[in-house]
XYZ file of C-alpha atoms in Angstrom:
405
model
C 9.398 33.786 21.168
C 7.034 34.255 23.694
C 9.223 33.575 26.980
C 6.136 31.079 27.887
C 6.181 29.241 25.198
C 9.516 28.643 25.343
C 9.381 27.718 28.682
C 6.731 25.536 28.017
C 8.893 23.514 24.772
C 11.694 23.357 27.222
C 9.543 21.563 29.977
C 8.381 19.038 26.768
C 11.382 18.705 26.020
C 13.085 17.453 28.997
C 9.927 15.168 29.939
C 9.742 13.282 26.357
C 13.360 12.547 26.468
C 13.432 11.359 29.997
C 15.830 8.289 30.403
C 13.146 6.133 31.913
C 11.008 6.153 28.779
C 13.764 5.737 26.501
C 16.853 3.199 28.397
C 16.739 0.772 30.987
C 16.718 0.974 34.515
C 20.337 1.791 35.678
C 21.491 3.517 32.585
C 21.069 7.879 31.648
C 22.042 8.989 28.896
C 25.225 10.204 30.466
C 26.151 6.621 30.072
C 25.123 7.360 25.959
C 27.633 9.945 25.178
C 30.097 9.334 22.261
C 33.767 9.900 22.168
C 36.456 9.783 19.457
C 36.050 5.693 19.020
C 32.869 5.314 19.835
C 29.198 6.629 18.577
C 25.552 5.906 19.285
C 22.491 7.100 17.530
C 21.638 10.900 18.358
C 18.056 11.680 17.741
C 18.927 14.510 15.806
C 20.359 12.125 13.140
C 16.465 11.556 11.923
C 16.286 14.705 10.703
C 18.192 13.911 8.011
C 15.272 11.178 6.384
C 13.668 14.264 5.626
C 15.556 15.500 2.869
C 16.453 12.222 1.791
C 12.895 11.318 1.280
C 12.046 14.503 -0.457
C 15.377 13.122 -2.737
C 13.566 9.794 -3.128
C 10.051 11.292 -4.244
C 12.292 12.753 -6.882
C 14.383 10.087 -8.292
C 10.607 8.095 -8.086
C 9.524 10.777 -10.622
C 12.349 10.840 -12.597
C 12.451 7.270 -13.008
C 8.827 6.485 -13.677
C 9.175 9.051 -16.407
C 12.490 8.328 -18.126
C 12.595 4.147 -17.368
C 8.695 2.953 -16.071
C 6.781 4.613 -18.600
C 8.928 3.771 -21.702
C 9.578 0.295 -20.408
C 5.619 -0.009 -20.474
C 4.747 1.244 -23.299
C 7.594 -1.398 -24.803
C 5.451 -4.108 -22.947
C 2.145 -3.357 -24.450
C 1.040 -2.059 -20.892
C -1.398 0.251 -22.850
C -4.585 2.544 -20.262
C -7.912 1.773 -21.671
C -10.218 4.669 -23.199
C -12.390 5.264 -20.594
C -15.384 7.726 -21.078
C -15.480 10.886 -20.040
C -18.298 12.007 -17.717
C -19.613 15.265 -19.188
C -19.451 18.654 -17.425
C -22.405 19.085 -15.180
C -21.673 21.648 -12.030
C -24.699 20.162 -9.604
C -23.505 16.384 -9.513
C -19.692 17.201 -9.401
C -20.815 19.467 -6.399
C -22.298 16.167 -5.005
C -19.471 14.165 -5.996
C -16.377 16.389 -4.038
C -18.950 17.216 -0.758
C -20.824 14.150 -0.057
C -20.634 10.870 -1.758
C -19.004 9.454 -4.571
C -21.209 6.869 -4.738
C -25.177 7.833 -3.976
C -27.955 5.523 -3.114
C -30.968 5.123 -5.230
C -32.674 8.062 -3.575
C -30.273 10.481 -4.210
C -29.576 9.725 -7.737
C -33.789 10.620 -7.935
C -33.137 13.533 -6.120
C -30.015 14.285 -8.363
C -31.552 13.660 -11.495
C -34.612 15.907 -10.537
C -32.441 18.549 -9.967
C -30.056 18.324 -13.049
C -32.862 17.822 -15.000
C -31.626 14.304 -16.377
C -32.424 10.827 -16.252
C -31.674 8.653 -13.442
C -29.677 6.559 -15.674
C -28.070 8.685 -17.129
C -27.227 10.182 -13.681
C -26.150 7.094 -12.718
C -23.845 6.673 -15.535
C -22.311 9.723 -14.975
C -21.391 9.032 -11.440
C -19.487 5.356 -12.470
C -17.342 7.174 -15.423
C -16.809 10.046 -12.994
C -15.438 7.278 -10.279
C -13.729 5.916 -12.966
C -11.545 9.234 -14.120
C -10.344 9.092 -10.618
C -8.986 5.847 -10.612
C -5.390 5.349 -11.391
C -4.469 3.809 -14.941
C -2.626 1.121 -15.859
C 0.587 2.622 -16.786
C 0.265 4.628 -13.328
C 0.079 1.222 -11.089
C 2.764 -0.211 -13.638
C 5.145 2.902 -12.762
C 4.459 2.567 -9.486
C 5.472 -1.296 -9.173
C 8.816 -0.819 -11.020
C 9.790 2.019 -8.614
C 9.004 -0.245 -5.298
C 10.026 -3.325 -7.416
C 13.688 -1.426 -7.594
C 13.835 -0.378 -4.058
C 12.865 -3.508 -2.780
C 15.906 -4.940 -4.457
C 18.111 -2.699 -3.520
C 16.994 -2.624 0.191
C 16.837 -5.925 0.686
C 19.914 -6.537 -0.791
C 21.692 -3.748 1.011
C 20.221 -5.599 4.209
C 22.277 -8.754 3.572
C 25.040 -6.957 2.686
C 25.224 -5.203 6.071
C 23.928 -7.898 8.107
C 25.321 -11.193 6.390
C 28.355 -10.919 9.125
C 26.909 -9.508 11.743
C 26.628 -11.858 15.237
C 22.960 -11.139 15.883
C 22.204 -12.184 12.239
C 22.629 -15.807 13.048
C 22.081 -15.945 16.852
C 19.119 -13.521 18.505
C 21.086 -13.878 21.607
C 23.321 -10.924 20.210
C 20.822 -8.448 19.492
C 20.928 -7.763 23.084
C 24.477 -8.245 24.646
C 25.746 -5.120 26.084
C 22.303 -3.121 25.414
C 22.098 -0.101 25.345
C 25.914 0.218 24.897
C 25.979 -0.928 21.385
C 28.358 1.325 19.221
C 26.529 2.432 16.019
C 28.127 1.108 12.857
C 28.189 3.544 9.599
C 26.452 0.595 7.799
C 23.748 0.271 9.787
C 23.242 3.493 9.810
C 22.852 4.367 6.413
C 20.775 0.709 6.047
C 18.668 2.753 9.017
C 18.451 6.009 7.179
C 17.489 3.987 3.721
C 14.869 2.305 4.811
C 13.376 5.773 7.212
C 13.538 7.969 4.268
C 11.474 5.262 1.976
C 8.863 5.237 3.954
C 8.642 8.818 4.517
C 8.323 9.480 0.638
C 5.354 6.877 0.654
C 3.455 9.128 3.314
C 4.465 12.232 1.259
C 3.070 10.154 -1.965
C 0.485 8.477 -0.340
C -2.469 10.790 -1.760
C -1.176 10.725 -4.811
C -0.004 6.938 -5.173
C -2.898 3.971 -6.488
C -5.652 3.760 -3.780
C -6.586 0.342 -2.875
C -8.654 -1.482 -0.777
C -6.579 -1.598 2.191
C -5.641 2.419 2.127
C -6.483 2.164 5.602
C -4.238 -0.067 6.910
C -1.562 1.134 4.276
C -1.625 4.494 6.671
C -1.954 2.751 10.094
C 1.312 0.487 8.989
C 3.112 3.304 7.331
C 2.958 5.200 10.815
C 3.858 2.201 13.172
C 6.782 1.577 10.610
C 7.905 5.157 10.790
C 7.435 5.177 14.620
C 9.001 1.525 14.861
C 12.249 2.940 12.907
C 12.740 6.123 14.789
C 12.099 4.747 18.115
C 14.228 1.594 17.486
C 16.945 4.477 16.454
C 16.329 6.620 19.720
C 16.777 3.610 22.085
C 19.463 1.978 20.369
C 17.258 -0.925 19.196
C 19.213 -0.877 16.187
C 20.332 -4.824 15.776
C 16.331 -5.946 16.509
C 15.652 -2.961 14.209
C 17.064 -4.427 11.276
C 16.023 -7.646 11.307
C 12.378 -6.361 10.705
C 13.802 -4.629 8.168
C 14.882 -7.178 6.274
C 12.336 -9.735 7.111
C 9.422 -7.272 5.510
C 11.440 -6.854 2.377
C 12.139 -10.347 1.415
C 8.481 -11.142 -0.054
C 8.077 -7.471 -1.244
C 10.695 -8.521 -3.695
C 8.703 -10.964 -4.856
C 5.336 -9.069 -4.302
C 6.171 -6.007 -6.924
C 7.126 -8.164 -9.895
C 3.948 -9.942 -9.633
C 2.048 -6.803 -9.934
C 4.204 -6.108 -13.102
C 3.792 -8.855 -14.802
C -0.117 -9.045 -14.141
C -0.115 -5.885 -15.802
C 1.714 -6.986 -18.454
C -0.946 -9.623 -18.715
C 1.664 -12.424 -18.631
C -0.683 -14.723 -16.806
C 1.575 -17.491 -16.314
C 4.673 -15.828 -14.783
C 2.549 -13.884 -12.615
C 0.670 -16.689 -11.051
C 4.144 -18.575 -10.857
C 5.554 -15.341 -8.833
C 2.248 -15.013 -6.818
C 2.840 -18.717 -5.380
C 6.219 -17.695 -4.345
C 5.600 -14.854 -3.099
C 2.285 -16.019 -1.154
C 4.961 -18.683 0.388
C 7.901 -16.223 1.408
C 5.137 -13.867 3.129
C 3.016 -16.252 4.997
C 6.807 -17.956 6.416
C 8.443 -14.749 7.075
C 5.746 -12.667 8.370
C 3.844 -15.836 10.461
C 6.600 -17.579 11.262
C 9.812 -16.316 11.143
C 8.682 -12.522 12.103
C 7.570 -14.173 15.496
C 9.810 -16.199 16.698
C 12.772 -13.994 15.058
C 11.614 -10.859 16.276
C 8.562 -10.542 18.675
C 9.872 -13.991 21.221
C 13.457 -12.445 20.932
C 12.242 -8.677 22.095
C 9.800 -10.118 24.603
C 11.648 -13.260 26.134
C 15.587 -12.731 25.154
C 15.671 -9.508 26.035
C 14.653 -9.707 29.525
C 17.793 -11.868 29.793
C 19.732 -8.548 30.251
C 17.411 -5.440 31.965
C 14.090 -5.739 33.188
C 11.244 -4.170 31.784
C 10.673 -0.255 31.061
C 8.484 2.278 29.001
C 10.439 1.807 25.856
C 10.429 -2.021 26.664
C 6.496 -2.344 26.345
C 6.585 0.665 24.054
C 8.516 -1.525 20.833
C 6.618 -4.682 21.895
C 3.301 -2.699 21.145
C 4.342 -1.311 17.942
C 5.776 -4.963 16.747
C 2.146 -6.782 17.714
C 0.698 -4.000 15.368
C 2.948 -5.086 12.666
C 1.981 -8.636 13.115
C -2.026 -7.959 13.205
C -1.390 -6.486 9.934
C 0.727 -8.979 8.839
C -2.583 -11.918 9.933
C -4.820 -9.506 8.091
C -3.093 -9.251 4.942
C -2.264 -13.382 5.155
C -5.874 -13.469 5.311
C -6.647 -11.758 1.961
C -3.208 -13.832 0.301
C -4.820 -17.172 1.985
C -7.989 -16.304 0.280
C -6.656 -15.079 -3.030
C -4.532 -18.621 -2.982
C -7.849 -20.681 -1.847
C -9.329 -19.256 -5.483
C -5.980 -20.018 -7.047
C -6.318 -23.596 -6.705
C -10.140 -23.916 -7.276
C -9.612 -21.676 -10.583
C -6.207 -22.615 -11.820
C -5.402 -18.594 -12.399
C -4.968 -15.645 -10.045
C -8.001 -13.706 -9.295
C -7.821 -9.862 -9.520
C -6.044 -8.091 -6.406
C -8.072 -7.886 -3.421
C -6.729 -4.849 -2.211
C -7.222 -3.233 -6.013
C -10.199 -0.504 -6.420
C -11.629 -2.219 -9.514
C -12.778 -0.197 -12.203
C -16.404 -0.163 -13.305
C -17.516 -1.522 -16.245
C -19.743 0.276 -18.562
C -21.475 -2.796 -19.756
C -24.418 -1.772 -18.232
C -25.028 1.137 -20.577
C -24.452 -1.128 -23.445
C -27.595 -3.143 -21.842
C -29.424 0.180 -21.162
C -28.683 1.436 -25.430
C -29.518 -2.140 -26.736
C -33.197 -1.816 -24.334
C -33.848 1.638 -25.541
C -33.205 0.324 -28.826
C -35.458 -2.280 -28.798
C -38.149 -0.422 -26.746
C -38.284 2.135 -29.734
C -38.336 -1.003 -32.154
C -34.700 -0.857 -33.569
C -33.569 -4.450 -32.226
C -29.880 -4.831 -33.144
C -31.116 -8.440 -33.748
C -32.032 -7.588 -37.453
C -28.606 -8.009 -38.601
C -28.786 -11.442 -37.700
C -30.063 -14.265 -39.633
C -34.002 -14.470 -39.558
C -35.124 -17.059 -36.614
C -38.331 -16.535 -34.343
C -36.962 -14.180 -31.635
C -40.095 -11.890 -29.995
C -39.249 -8.652 -28.931
C -39.929 -7.586 -25.071
C -44.072 -6.775 -25.974
C -44.174 -9.933 -27.659
C -45.013 -9.144 -31.206
C -43.216 -11.032 -33.575
C -39.710 -9.844 -34.594
C -38.721 -8.061 -37.283
C -36.455 -11.302 -38.596
C -39.531 -12.876 -39.986
C -40.354 -10.427 -42.558
C -38.345 -8.607 -45.037
C -38.701 -5.184 -45.595
C -38.321 -3.615 -48.728
C -36.761 -0.271 -49.983
C -40.407 1.564 -50.568
C -41.293 0.633 -47.144
C -43.510 -2.342 -48.131
C -42.743 -5.982 -46.500
C -42.483 -9.068 -48.169
C -43.422 -12.561 -46.532
C -41.135 -15.103 -46.367
């Protein structure tokens, strides 16, 4: 390797790991040295989350194929048959490189280039967009996997934290900080959560796309940074509280989706109300007091502000802003639920476009050609679009003549 590059990398490493960034005033990395009896978090431990994340991805694929997909089939989760868009190089090139939902002027230009009717081009783009959307079975499998993980992680968090003093007295998060020994149970709990969020990042291009896709990216990035930084700076205690609070509501979100895909409306609606209550209470009440107030005020009783203090609080505030964003969506859904008595579709979902417009177009074309589909109905004084008398008022004989009624 080039000596200059090696020197630059070494300088960057020394600058990044200055104790002023990571530790309170008066504490250096020498004070965080491990011994036979005491172990502290080491940044190199975070590298273990990458192979663990890949293992979770493999487990997810195996679970979806061997368990979730057959389970969904038994429970009646079936994919809707979608009309396929006919191969067209001109339209496919525009769809891939420029826009998936062209404006009317672009549709007209594409119709001219591809020698198709504008309505045919519009229908092609509608079908092509639907082809890219996740099918119902894929959504069901994803929800099953996440439900399984959140149940495991939330149960693990409660099992790890129920006998810890800081779980009940939040000031204990800072007793002896930063020289707080790392317990094996806390280490594996952290690795489990960090590996899961890395696995979500790895599968992000293949997961179900929702309307809050950008917010999900910000959430995953902030969570990974928060977990990683809190581990390196030994914010383990406050980090475990953040993790268990987030998992509490997610345990109800995923089964709500599952029953929605199964079309069990009453069960889905009931779980949605429970999820909404748990989410709003945990994210808008418990989280601000247990975490934000704790890190902002209680920590000052132990040490003076430093870079790590501001950085971790900034990440926690970003999470809270995302909580407010999702809470607004949930409150809006609850409002519609109260008005209509049933849960609306998830506003985060990318709703499939219907082909009803195609049916209307076909009916309109038949009417214009004088082949009204109303001919099979009982006679009535209905009128065609051009104002002429409908076929229902005269009976057509096999020889082509008409007999008045």
